[in-house]
């Protein structure tokens, strides 16, 4: 599957429009899918832009962040991808 950063951004935009939700709520809906969580988990550990965004989430939200550091890797804080 060839899933680029801009594809994820487009998915977030479409989800916001379709469900009339905020960015965070769109992420909640997207990350509710196990396949998307696996894809995002892989990308935050292999794509510098995705990693930067996940680290920014950690800085901005602290203990409520979606992601946590696990050694050199980043992982979802909760199994369901939520906050």
C-alpha positions as MATLAB code, in Angstrom:
seq = 'XXXXXXXXXXXXXXXXXXXXXXXXXXXXXXXXXXXXXXXXXXXXXXXXXXXXXXXXXXXXXXXXXXXXXXXXXXXXXXXXXXX';
ca = [
       0.000    0.000    0.000;
       1.405    3.349   -1.037;
       0.115    5.690    1.672;
       1.777    9.101    1.717;
       1.606   11.901    4.276;
      -0.672   13.927    2.033;
      -3.005   10.912    1.782;
      -3.379   10.919    5.558;
      -3.990   14.669    5.576;
      -6.674   14.204    2.933;
      -8.240   11.394    4.979;
      -8.399   13.701    8.017;
      -9.995   16.462    5.929;
     -12.579   14.113    4.430;
     -13.376   12.630    7.849;
     -13.885   16.116    9.303;
     -16.283   17.060    6.507;
     -18.188   13.785    6.457;
     -18.736   13.630   10.226;
     -18.583   17.371   10.987;
     -15.902   16.895   13.653;
     -12.723   18.593   14.867;
      -9.234   17.468   13.869;
      -8.805   15.569   17.152;
     -12.189   13.902   16.729;
     -11.263   12.942   13.158;
      -8.076   11.355   14.486;
     -10.140    9.452   17.063;
     -12.356    8.072   14.305;
      -9.431    7.169   12.052;
      -7.377    5.581   14.841;
     -10.363    3.492   15.930;
      -9.418    1.223   13.009;
      -6.702   -1.301   13.937;
      -5.220   -1.341   10.414;
      -4.808    2.450   10.459;
      -3.172    2.298   13.902;
      -0.659   -0.260   12.621;
       0.091    1.869    9.556;
       0.483    5.058   11.607;
       2.590    3.277   14.251;
       4.944    2.072   11.530;
       5.111    5.500    9.889;
       5.862    7.441   13.105;
       8.881    5.189   13.553;
      10.113    5.283    9.933;
       9.051    8.602    8.383;
      10.748   11.742    9.756;
       7.724   13.991    9.121;
       5.336   11.606   10.871;
       7.763   11.207   13.764;
       8.013   14.985   14.131;
       4.231   15.263   14.324;
       4.000   12.479   16.912;
       6.741   14.119   19.010;
       4.874   17.418   18.743;
       1.762   15.632   20.054;
       3.817   14.439   23.044;
       5.159   17.960   23.707;
       1.757   19.653   23.379;
      -0.335   17.146   25.310;
       2.131   15.598   27.766;
       0.434   12.775   29.691;
      -2.671   13.094   27.465;
      -0.708   12.604   24.216;
      -1.710    9.864   21.794;
       1.896    8.680   21.614;
       4.575    7.754   24.130;
       8.281    7.087   23.832;
       9.274    3.456   24.179;
      13.057    3.655   24.081;
      13.911    4.946   20.591;
      10.467    4.017   19.280;
       7.149    5.803   19.520;
       3.936    3.920   20.257;
       0.294    4.693   20.802;
      -0.358    5.362   24.483;
      -3.635    3.418   24.381;
      -4.384    0.285   22.405;
      -7.385    1.993   20.773;
      -5.332    5.023   19.622;
      -7.355    7.449   21.717;
      -6.172   10.042   24.189;
];
